[in-house]
Short mmCIF file of C-alpha atoms in Angstrom, two decimals:
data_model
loop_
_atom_site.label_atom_id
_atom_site.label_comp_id
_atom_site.label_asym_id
_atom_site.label_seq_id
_atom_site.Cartn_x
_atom_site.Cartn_y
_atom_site.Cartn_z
CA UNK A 1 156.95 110.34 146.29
CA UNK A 2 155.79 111.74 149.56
CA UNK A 3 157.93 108.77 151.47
CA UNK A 4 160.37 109.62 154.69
CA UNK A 5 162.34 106.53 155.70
CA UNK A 6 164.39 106.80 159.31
CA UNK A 7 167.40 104.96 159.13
CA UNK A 8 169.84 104.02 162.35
CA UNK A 9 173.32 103.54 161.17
CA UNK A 10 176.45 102.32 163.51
CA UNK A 11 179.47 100.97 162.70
CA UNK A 12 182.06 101.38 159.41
CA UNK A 13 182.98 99.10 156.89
CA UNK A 14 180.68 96.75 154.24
CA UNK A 15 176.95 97.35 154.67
CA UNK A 16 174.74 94.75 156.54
CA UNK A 17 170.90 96.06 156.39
CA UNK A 18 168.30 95.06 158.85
CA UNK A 19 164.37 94.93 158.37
CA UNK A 20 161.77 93.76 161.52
CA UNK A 21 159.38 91.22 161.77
CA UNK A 22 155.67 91.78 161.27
CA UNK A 23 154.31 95.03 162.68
CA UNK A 24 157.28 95.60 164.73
CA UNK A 25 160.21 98.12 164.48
CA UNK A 26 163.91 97.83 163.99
CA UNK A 27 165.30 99.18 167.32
CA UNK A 28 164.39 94.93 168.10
CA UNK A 29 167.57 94.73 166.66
CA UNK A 30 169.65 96.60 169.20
CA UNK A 31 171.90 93.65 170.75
CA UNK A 32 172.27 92.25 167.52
CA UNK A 33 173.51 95.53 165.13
CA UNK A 34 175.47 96.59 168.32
CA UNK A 35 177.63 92.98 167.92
CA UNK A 36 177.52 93.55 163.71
CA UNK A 37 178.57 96.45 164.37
CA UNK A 38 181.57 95.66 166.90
CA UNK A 39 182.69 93.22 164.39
CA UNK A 40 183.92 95.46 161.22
CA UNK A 41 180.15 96.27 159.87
CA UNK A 42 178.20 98.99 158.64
CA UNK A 43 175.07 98.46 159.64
CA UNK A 44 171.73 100.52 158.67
CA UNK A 45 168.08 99.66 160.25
CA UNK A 46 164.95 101.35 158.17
CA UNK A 47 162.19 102.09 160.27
CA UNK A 48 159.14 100.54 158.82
CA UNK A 49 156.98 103.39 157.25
CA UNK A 50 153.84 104.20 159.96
CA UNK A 51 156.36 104.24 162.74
CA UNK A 52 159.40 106.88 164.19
CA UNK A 53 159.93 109.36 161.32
CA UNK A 54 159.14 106.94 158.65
CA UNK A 55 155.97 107.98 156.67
CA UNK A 56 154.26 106.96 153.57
CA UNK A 57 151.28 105.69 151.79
CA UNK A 58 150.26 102.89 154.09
CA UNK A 59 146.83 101.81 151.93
CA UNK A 60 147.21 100.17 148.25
CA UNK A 61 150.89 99.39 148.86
CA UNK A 62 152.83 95.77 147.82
CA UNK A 63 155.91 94.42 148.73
CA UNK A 64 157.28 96.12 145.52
CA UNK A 65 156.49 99.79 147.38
CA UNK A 66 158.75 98.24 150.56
CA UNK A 67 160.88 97.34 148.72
CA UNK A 68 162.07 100.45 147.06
CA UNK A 69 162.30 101.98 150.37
CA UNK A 70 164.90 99.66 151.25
CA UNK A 71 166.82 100.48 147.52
CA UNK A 72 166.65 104.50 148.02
CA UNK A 73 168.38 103.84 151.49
CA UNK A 74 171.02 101.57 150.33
CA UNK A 75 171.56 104.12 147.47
CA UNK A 76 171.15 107.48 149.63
CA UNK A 77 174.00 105.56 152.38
CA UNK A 78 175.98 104.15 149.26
CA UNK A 79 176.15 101.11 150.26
CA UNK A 80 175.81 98.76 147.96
CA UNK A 81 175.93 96.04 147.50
CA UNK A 82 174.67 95.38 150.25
CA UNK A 83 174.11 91.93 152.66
CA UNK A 84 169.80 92.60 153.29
CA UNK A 85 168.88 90.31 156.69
CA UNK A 86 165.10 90.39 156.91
CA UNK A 87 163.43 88.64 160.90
CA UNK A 88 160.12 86.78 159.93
CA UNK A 89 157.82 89.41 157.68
CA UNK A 90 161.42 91.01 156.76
CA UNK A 91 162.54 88.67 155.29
CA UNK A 92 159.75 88.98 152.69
CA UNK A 93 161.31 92.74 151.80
CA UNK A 94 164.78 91.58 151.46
CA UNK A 95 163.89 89.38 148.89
CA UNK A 96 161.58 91.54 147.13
CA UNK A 97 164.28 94.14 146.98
CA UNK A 98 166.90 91.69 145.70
CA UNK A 99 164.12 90.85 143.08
CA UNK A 100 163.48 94.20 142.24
CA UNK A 101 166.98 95.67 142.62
CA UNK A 102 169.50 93.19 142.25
CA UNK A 103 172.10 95.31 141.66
CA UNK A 104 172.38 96.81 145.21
CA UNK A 105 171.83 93.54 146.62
CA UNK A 106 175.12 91.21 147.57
CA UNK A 107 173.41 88.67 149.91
CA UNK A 108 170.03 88.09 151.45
CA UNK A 109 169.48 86.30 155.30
CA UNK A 110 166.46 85.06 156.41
CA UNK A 111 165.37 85.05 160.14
CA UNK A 112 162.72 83.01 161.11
CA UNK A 113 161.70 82.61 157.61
CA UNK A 114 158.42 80.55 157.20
CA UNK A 115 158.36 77.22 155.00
CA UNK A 116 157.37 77.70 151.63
CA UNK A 117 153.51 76.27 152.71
CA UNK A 118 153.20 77.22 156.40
CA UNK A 119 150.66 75.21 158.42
CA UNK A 120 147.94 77.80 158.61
CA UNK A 121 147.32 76.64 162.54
CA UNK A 122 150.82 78.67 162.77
CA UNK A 123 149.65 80.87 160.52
CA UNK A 124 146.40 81.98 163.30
CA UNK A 125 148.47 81.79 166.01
CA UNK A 126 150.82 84.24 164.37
CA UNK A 127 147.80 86.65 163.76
CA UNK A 128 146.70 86.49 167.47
CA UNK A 129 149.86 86.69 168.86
CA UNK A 130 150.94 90.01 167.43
CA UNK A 131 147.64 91.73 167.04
CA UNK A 132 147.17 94.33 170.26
CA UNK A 133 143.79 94.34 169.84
CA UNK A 134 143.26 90.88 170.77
CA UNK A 135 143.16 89.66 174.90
CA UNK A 136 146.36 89.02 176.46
CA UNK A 137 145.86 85.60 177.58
CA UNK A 138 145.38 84.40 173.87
CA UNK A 139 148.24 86.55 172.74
CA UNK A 140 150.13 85.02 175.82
CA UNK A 141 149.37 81.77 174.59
CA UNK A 142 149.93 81.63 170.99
CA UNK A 143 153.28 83.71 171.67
CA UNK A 144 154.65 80.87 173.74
CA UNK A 145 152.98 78.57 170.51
CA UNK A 146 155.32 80.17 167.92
CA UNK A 147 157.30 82.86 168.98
CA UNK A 148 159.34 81.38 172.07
CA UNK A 149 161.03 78.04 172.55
CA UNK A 150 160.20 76.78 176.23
CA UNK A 151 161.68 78.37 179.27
CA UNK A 152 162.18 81.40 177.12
CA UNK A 153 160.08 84.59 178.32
CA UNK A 154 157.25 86.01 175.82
CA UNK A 155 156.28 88.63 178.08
CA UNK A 156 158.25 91.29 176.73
CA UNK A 157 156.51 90.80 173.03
CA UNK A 158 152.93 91.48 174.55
CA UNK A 159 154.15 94.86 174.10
CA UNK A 160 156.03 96.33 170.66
CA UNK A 161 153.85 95.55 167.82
CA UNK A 162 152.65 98.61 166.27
CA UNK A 163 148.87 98.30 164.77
CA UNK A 164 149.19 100.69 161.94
CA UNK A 165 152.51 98.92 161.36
CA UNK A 166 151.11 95.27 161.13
CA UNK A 167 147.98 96.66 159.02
CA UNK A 168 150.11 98.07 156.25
CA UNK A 169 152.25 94.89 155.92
CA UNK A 170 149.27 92.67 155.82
CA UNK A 171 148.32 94.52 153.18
CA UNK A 172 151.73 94.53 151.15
CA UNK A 173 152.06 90.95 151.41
CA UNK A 174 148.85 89.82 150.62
CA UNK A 175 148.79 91.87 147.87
CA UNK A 176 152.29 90.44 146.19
CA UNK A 177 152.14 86.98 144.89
CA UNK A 178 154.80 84.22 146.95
CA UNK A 179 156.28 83.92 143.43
CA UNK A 180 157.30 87.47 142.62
CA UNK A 181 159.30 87.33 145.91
CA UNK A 182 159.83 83.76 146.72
CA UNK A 183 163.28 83.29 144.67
CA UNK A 184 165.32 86.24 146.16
CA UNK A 185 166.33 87.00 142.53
CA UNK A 186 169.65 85.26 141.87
CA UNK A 187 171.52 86.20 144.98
CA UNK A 188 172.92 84.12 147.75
CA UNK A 189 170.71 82.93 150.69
CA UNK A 190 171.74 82.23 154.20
CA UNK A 191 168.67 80.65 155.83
CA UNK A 192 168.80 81.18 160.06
CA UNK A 193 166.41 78.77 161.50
CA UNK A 194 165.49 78.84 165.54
CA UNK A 195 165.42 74.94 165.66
CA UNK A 196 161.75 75.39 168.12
CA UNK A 197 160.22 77.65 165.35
CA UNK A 198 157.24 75.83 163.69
CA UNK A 199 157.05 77.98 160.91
CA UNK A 200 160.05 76.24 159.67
CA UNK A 201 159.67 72.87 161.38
CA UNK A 202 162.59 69.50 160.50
CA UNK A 203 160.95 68.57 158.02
CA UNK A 204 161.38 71.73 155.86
CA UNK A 205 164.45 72.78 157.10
CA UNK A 206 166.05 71.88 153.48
CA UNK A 207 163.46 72.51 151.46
CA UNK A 208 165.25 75.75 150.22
CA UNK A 209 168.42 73.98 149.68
CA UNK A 210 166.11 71.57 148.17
CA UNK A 211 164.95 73.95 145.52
CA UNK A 212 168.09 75.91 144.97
CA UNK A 213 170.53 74.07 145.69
CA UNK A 214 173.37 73.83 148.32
CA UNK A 215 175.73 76.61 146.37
CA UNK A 216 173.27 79.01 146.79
CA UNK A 217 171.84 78.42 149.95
CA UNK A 218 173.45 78.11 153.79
CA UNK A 219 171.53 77.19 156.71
CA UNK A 220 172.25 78.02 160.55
CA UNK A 221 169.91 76.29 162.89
CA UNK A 222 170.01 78.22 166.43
CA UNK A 223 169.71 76.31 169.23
CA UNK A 224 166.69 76.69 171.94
CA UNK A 225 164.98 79.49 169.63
CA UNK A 226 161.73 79.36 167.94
CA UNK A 227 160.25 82.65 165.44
CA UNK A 228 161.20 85.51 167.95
CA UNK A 229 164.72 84.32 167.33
CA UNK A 230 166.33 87.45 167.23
CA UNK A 231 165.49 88.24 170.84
CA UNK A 232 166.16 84.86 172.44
CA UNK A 233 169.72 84.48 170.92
CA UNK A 234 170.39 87.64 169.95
CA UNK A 235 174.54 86.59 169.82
CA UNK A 236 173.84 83.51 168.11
CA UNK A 237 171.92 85.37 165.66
CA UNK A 238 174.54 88.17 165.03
CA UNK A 239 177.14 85.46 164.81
CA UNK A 240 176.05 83.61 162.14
CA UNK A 241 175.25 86.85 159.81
CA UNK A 242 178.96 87.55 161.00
CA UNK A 243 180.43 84.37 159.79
CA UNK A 244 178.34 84.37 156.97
CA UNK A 245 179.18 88.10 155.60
CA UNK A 246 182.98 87.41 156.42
CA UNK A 247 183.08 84.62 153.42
CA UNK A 248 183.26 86.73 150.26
#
């Protein structure tokens, strides 16, 4: 249907797939898949369409449209079923596909997921923070709000998010009701927390375990990480999916 998804693969052995955070792209990923990958995983990164050689309709779409091109490239690799590990928006696709296509999904992890009702202060300074357009002292500042625990440097994320990028999935998830997604389907969730990150402050750290119960759902916290978890412990990160993907 007129859709091109770029895919980096590494490693051999049961498929781990990765999808970026809002507006971003997966080569974030690189320390992390390079450790997957060291440790007896397959692991495949779609580029989100609008950026590398990824194209497709980028007006009118849903979560649903995402979603499928997650399926086709688990099906095109053959590699399902396969473990889906989605970092902040992401995680929104990995559920929709194990919603939508259950049968190629074996797991789902969540990275820097957002509580179920986010505090729409977070919410703003998420939107400033990753929109290029806006100056780079408020981006500055609402980066070190939400993205980075203290001491950690935001710097690098003034640069990275791609406009076009961030447009589309604004308009995918707005346009897909929380509860079409919000379930994951039936799988098993692993839920990796950065123990700074607001979006998913103490006090709804459980609420998934809460809802689904403890069978269903694992949680990691990661130490001296807030949203941007994936690049301020990139090994702790990889480690847990490791662990995690290593128990069945």
């Amino acid at each position: 249907d007129g859709v091109t998804v770029e895919v980096i693969v590494e490693g051999r052995g049961p498929a781990i797939v990765l999808l970026p955070s809002l507006g971003r792209d997966s080569e974030e990923f690189d320390p992390v898949a390079a450790r997957i990958a060291a440790a007896g995983f397959r692991v495949l990164r779609p580029q989100p369409r609008g950026y590398g050689r990824s194209v497709g309709p980028m007006d009118h779409i849903t979560l649903h449209d995402l979603a499928r091109d997650v399926a086709e490239v688990v099906r095109r690799e053959k590699a399902a079923p396969a473990i889906l590990a989605g970092h902040a928006f992401g995680h929104f696709v990995a559920k929709m596909t194990a919603v939508d296509y259950p049968q190629l999904v074996r797991a789902v992890i969540l990275i820097g997921a957002a509580q179920k009702t986010p505090d729409p202060a977070v919410q703003r300074a998420v939107a400033i923070a990753s929109d290029p357009a806006q100056p780079e002292a408020e981006r500055l500042k609402n980066l070190k709000l939400v993205f980075f625990a203290p001491g950690n440097d935001p710097t690098p994320w003034l640069s990275g998010f791609h406009a076009n990028v961030r447009a589309a999935e604004i308009v995918a998830r707005d346009a897909t009701p929380q509860s079409e997604y919000y379930a994951a389907g039936k799988v098993p969730m692993l839920d990796i927390q950065g123990d700074n990150d607001p979006y998913k402050p103490p006090s709804a750290a459980n609420e998934l375990v809460e809802e689904f119960g403890a069978a269903r759902v694992s949680i990691v916290r990661i130490p001296h990480a807030a949203h941007a978890v994936i690049v301020e412990q990139p090994r702790g990160v990889a480690d847990a999916i490791i662990a995690y993907a290593r128990q069945g």
